[in-house]
Backbone as CSV, one residue per row, in Angstrom:
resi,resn,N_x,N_y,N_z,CA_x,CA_y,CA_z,C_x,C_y,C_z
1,UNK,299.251,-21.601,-1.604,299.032,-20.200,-1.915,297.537,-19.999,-2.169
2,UNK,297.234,-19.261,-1.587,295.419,-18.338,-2.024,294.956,-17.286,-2.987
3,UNK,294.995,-17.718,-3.788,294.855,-16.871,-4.769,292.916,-16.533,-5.093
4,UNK,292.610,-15.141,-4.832,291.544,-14.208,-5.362,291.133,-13.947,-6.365
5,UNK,289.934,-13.950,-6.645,290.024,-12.757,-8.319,288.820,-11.717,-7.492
6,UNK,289.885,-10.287,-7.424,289.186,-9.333,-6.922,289.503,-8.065,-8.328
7,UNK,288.272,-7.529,-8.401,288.163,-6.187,-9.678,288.782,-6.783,-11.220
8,UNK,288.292,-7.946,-11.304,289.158,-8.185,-12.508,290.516,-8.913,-11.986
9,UNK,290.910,-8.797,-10.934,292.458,-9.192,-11.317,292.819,-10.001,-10.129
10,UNK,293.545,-11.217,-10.531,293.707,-12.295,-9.505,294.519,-11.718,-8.682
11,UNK,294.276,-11.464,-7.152,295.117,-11.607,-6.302,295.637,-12.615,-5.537
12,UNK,296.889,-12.683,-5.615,297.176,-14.182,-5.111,298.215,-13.745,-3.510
13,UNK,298.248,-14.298,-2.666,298.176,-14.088,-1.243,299.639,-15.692,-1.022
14,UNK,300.617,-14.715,-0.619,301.873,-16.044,-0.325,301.497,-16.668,0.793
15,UNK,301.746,-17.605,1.354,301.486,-18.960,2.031,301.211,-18.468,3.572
16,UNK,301.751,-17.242,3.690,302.153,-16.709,5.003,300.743,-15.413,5.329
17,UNK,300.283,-15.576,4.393,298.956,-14.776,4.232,297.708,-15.349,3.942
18,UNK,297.541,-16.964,3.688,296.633,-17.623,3.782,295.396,-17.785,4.392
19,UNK,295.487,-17.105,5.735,294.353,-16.380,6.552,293.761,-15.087,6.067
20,UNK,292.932,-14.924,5.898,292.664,-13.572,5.315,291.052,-13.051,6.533
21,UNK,290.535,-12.075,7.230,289.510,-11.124,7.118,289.206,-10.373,6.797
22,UNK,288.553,-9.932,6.556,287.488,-8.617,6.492,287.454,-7.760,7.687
23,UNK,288.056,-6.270,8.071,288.274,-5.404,8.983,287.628,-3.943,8.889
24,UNK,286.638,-3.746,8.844,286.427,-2.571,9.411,286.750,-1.254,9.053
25,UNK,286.985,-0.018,8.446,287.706,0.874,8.028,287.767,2.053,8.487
26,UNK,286.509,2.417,8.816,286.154,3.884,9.318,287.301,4.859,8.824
27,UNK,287.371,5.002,7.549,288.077,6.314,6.846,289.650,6.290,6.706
28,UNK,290.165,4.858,7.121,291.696,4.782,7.028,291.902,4.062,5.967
29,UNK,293.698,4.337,5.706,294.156,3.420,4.850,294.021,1.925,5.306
30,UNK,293.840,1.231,4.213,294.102,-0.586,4.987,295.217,-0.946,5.528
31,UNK,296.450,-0.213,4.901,297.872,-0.502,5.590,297.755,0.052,7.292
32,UNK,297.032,1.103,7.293,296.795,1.252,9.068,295.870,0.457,9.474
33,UNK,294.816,0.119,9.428,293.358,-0.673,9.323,294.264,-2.231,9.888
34,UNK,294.780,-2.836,8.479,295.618,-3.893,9.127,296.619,-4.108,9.993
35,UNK,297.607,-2.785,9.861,298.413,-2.990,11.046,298.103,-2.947,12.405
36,UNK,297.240,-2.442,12.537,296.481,-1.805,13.935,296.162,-3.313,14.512
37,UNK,295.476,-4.826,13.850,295.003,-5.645,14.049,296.285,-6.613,13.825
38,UNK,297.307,-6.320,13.762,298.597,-7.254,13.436,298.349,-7.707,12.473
39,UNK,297.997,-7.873,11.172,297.772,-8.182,10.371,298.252,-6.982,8.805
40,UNK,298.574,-7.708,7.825,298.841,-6.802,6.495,297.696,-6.761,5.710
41,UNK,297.641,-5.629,4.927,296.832,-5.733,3.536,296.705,-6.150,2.709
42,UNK,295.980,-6.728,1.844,296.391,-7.497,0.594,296.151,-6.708,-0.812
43,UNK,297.384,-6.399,-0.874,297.533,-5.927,-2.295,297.204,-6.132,-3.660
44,UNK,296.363,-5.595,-4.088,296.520,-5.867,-5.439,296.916,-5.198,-6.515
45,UNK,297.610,-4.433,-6.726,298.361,-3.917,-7.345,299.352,-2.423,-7.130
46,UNK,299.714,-2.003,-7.897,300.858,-0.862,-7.921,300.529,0.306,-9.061
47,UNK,300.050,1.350,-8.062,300.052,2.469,-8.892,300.513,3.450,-9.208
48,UNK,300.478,4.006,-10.492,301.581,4.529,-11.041,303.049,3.905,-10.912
49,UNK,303.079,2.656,-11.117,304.420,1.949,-10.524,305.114,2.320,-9.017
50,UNK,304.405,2.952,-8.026,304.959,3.471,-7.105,304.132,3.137,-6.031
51,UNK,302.642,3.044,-5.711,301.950,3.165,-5.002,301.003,1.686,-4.617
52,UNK,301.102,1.614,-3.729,300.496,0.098,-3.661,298.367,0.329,-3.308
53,UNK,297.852,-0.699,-4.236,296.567,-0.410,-3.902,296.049,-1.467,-3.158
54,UNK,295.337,-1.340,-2.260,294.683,-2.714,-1.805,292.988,-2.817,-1.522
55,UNK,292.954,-4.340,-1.399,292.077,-4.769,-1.626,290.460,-4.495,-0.844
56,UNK,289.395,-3.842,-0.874,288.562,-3.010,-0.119,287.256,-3.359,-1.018
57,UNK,286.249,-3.333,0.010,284.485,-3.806,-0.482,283.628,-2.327,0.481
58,UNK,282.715,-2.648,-0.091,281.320,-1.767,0.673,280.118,-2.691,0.269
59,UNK,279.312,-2.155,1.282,277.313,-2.615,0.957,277.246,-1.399,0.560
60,UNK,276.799,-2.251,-0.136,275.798,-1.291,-1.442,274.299,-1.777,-1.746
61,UNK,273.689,-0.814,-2.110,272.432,-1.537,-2.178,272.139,-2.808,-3.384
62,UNK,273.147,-2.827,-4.190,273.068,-4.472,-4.716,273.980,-5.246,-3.927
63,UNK,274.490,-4.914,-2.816,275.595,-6.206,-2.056,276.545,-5.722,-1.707
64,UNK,277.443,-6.682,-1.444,278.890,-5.998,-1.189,279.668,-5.978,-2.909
65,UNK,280.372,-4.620,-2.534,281.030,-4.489,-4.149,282.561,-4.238,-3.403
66,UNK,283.354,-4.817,-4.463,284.841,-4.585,-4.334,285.232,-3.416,-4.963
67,UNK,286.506,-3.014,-4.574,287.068,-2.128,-4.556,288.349,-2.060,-4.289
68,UNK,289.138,-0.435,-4.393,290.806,-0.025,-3.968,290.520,0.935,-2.982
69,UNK,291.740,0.905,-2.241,292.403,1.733,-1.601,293.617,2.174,-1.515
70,UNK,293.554,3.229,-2.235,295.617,3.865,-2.326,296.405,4.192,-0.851
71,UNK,297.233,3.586,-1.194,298.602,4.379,-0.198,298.637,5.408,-0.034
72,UNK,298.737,6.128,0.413,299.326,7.870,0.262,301.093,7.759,0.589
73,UNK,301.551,6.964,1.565,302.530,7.444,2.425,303.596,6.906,1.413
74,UNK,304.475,7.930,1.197,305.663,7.897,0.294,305.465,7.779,-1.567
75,UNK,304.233,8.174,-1.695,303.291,8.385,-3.111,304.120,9.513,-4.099
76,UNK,305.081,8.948,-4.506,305.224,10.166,-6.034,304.641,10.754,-7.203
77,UNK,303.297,10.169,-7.040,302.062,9.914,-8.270,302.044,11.705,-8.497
78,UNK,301.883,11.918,-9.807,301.423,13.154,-10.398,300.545,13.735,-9.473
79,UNK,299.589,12.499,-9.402,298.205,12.703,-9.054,298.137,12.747,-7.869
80,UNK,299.142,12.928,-6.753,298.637,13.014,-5.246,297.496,13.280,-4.286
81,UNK,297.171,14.559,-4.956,295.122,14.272,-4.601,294.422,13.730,-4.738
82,UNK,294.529,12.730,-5.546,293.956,11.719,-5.728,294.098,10.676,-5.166
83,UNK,294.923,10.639,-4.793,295.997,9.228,-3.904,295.365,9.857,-2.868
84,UNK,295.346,11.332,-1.953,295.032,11.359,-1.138,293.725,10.967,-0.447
85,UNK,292.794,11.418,-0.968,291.033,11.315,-1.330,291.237,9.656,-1.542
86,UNK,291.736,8.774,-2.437,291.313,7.370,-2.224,292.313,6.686,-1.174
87,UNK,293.144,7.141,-0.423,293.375,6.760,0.644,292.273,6.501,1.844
88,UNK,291.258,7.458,1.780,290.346,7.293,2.881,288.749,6.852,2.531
89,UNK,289.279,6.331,1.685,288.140,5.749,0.920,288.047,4.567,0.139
90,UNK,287.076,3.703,-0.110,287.130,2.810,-1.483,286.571,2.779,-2.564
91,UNK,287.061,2.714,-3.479,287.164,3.298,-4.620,286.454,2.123,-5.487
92,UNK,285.071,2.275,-5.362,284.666,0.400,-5.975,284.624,0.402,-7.370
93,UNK,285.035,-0.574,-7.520,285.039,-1.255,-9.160,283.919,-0.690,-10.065
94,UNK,282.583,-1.403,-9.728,281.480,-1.255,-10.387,280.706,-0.011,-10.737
95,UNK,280.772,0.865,-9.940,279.813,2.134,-9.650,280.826,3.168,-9.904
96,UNK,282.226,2.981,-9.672,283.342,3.845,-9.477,282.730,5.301,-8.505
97,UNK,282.232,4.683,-7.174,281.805,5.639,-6.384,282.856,5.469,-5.192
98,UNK,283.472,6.512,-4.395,284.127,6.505,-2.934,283.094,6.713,-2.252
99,UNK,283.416,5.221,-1.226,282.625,4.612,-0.231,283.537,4.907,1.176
100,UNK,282.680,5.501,2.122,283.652,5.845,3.217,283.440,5.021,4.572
101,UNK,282.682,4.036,4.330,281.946,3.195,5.131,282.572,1.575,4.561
102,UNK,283.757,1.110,4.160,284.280,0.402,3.911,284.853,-0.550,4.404
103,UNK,285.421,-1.919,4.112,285.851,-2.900,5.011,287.210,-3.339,4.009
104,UNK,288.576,-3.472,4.610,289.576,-3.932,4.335,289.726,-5.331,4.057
105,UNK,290.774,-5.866,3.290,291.433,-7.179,3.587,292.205,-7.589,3.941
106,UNK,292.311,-8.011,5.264,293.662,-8.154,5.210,294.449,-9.817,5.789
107,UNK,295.344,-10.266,6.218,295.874,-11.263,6.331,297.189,-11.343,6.758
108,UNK,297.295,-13.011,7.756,298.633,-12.976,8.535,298.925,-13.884,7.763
């Protein structure tokens, strides 16, 4: 198993996801981003207990910074505009700025 520590929080990746890249984003969710490349997203967590976030970076002018990207599709969150807006975006840790020029994670 491969286990991460991305934003604070270990992501750990089952055996079958052990491959992991870095993909490209141009303004999509990572769940499309990765599927498009046969490949899944790697999750790191669940928001609002409903919504899955995954794992997303940008250059920035100190480097690459990590980050989320929300689900939208099937989202019960209060907050749906919000879900919507960080769907197409990443949402980085450090700066807490949406980056629309972003790169996914994802893995077979």
């Amino acid at each position: 198993m491969l286990c991460l520590l991305v934003l604070a929080v270990a992501v750990c990746l089952p055996p079958s996801m052990a491959v992991t890249t870095w993909i490209k984003a141009k303004s999509a969710t990572c769940s499309v981003v990765c599927k498009r490349n046969h490949m899944e997203a790697s999750v790191a967590g669940i928001y609002h207990g409903h919504t899955p976030y995954y794992v997303c970076a940008s250059d920035t002018d100190s480097g690459m910074e990590a980050g989320i990207n929300l689900e939208p599709e099937g989202s019960d969150s209060p907050l749906i505009n919000y879900v919507n807006k960080v769907s197409k975006a990443c949402l980085l840790d450090e700066s807490g700025d949406l980056q629309t020029d972003y790169m996914c994670l994802c893995g077979q």
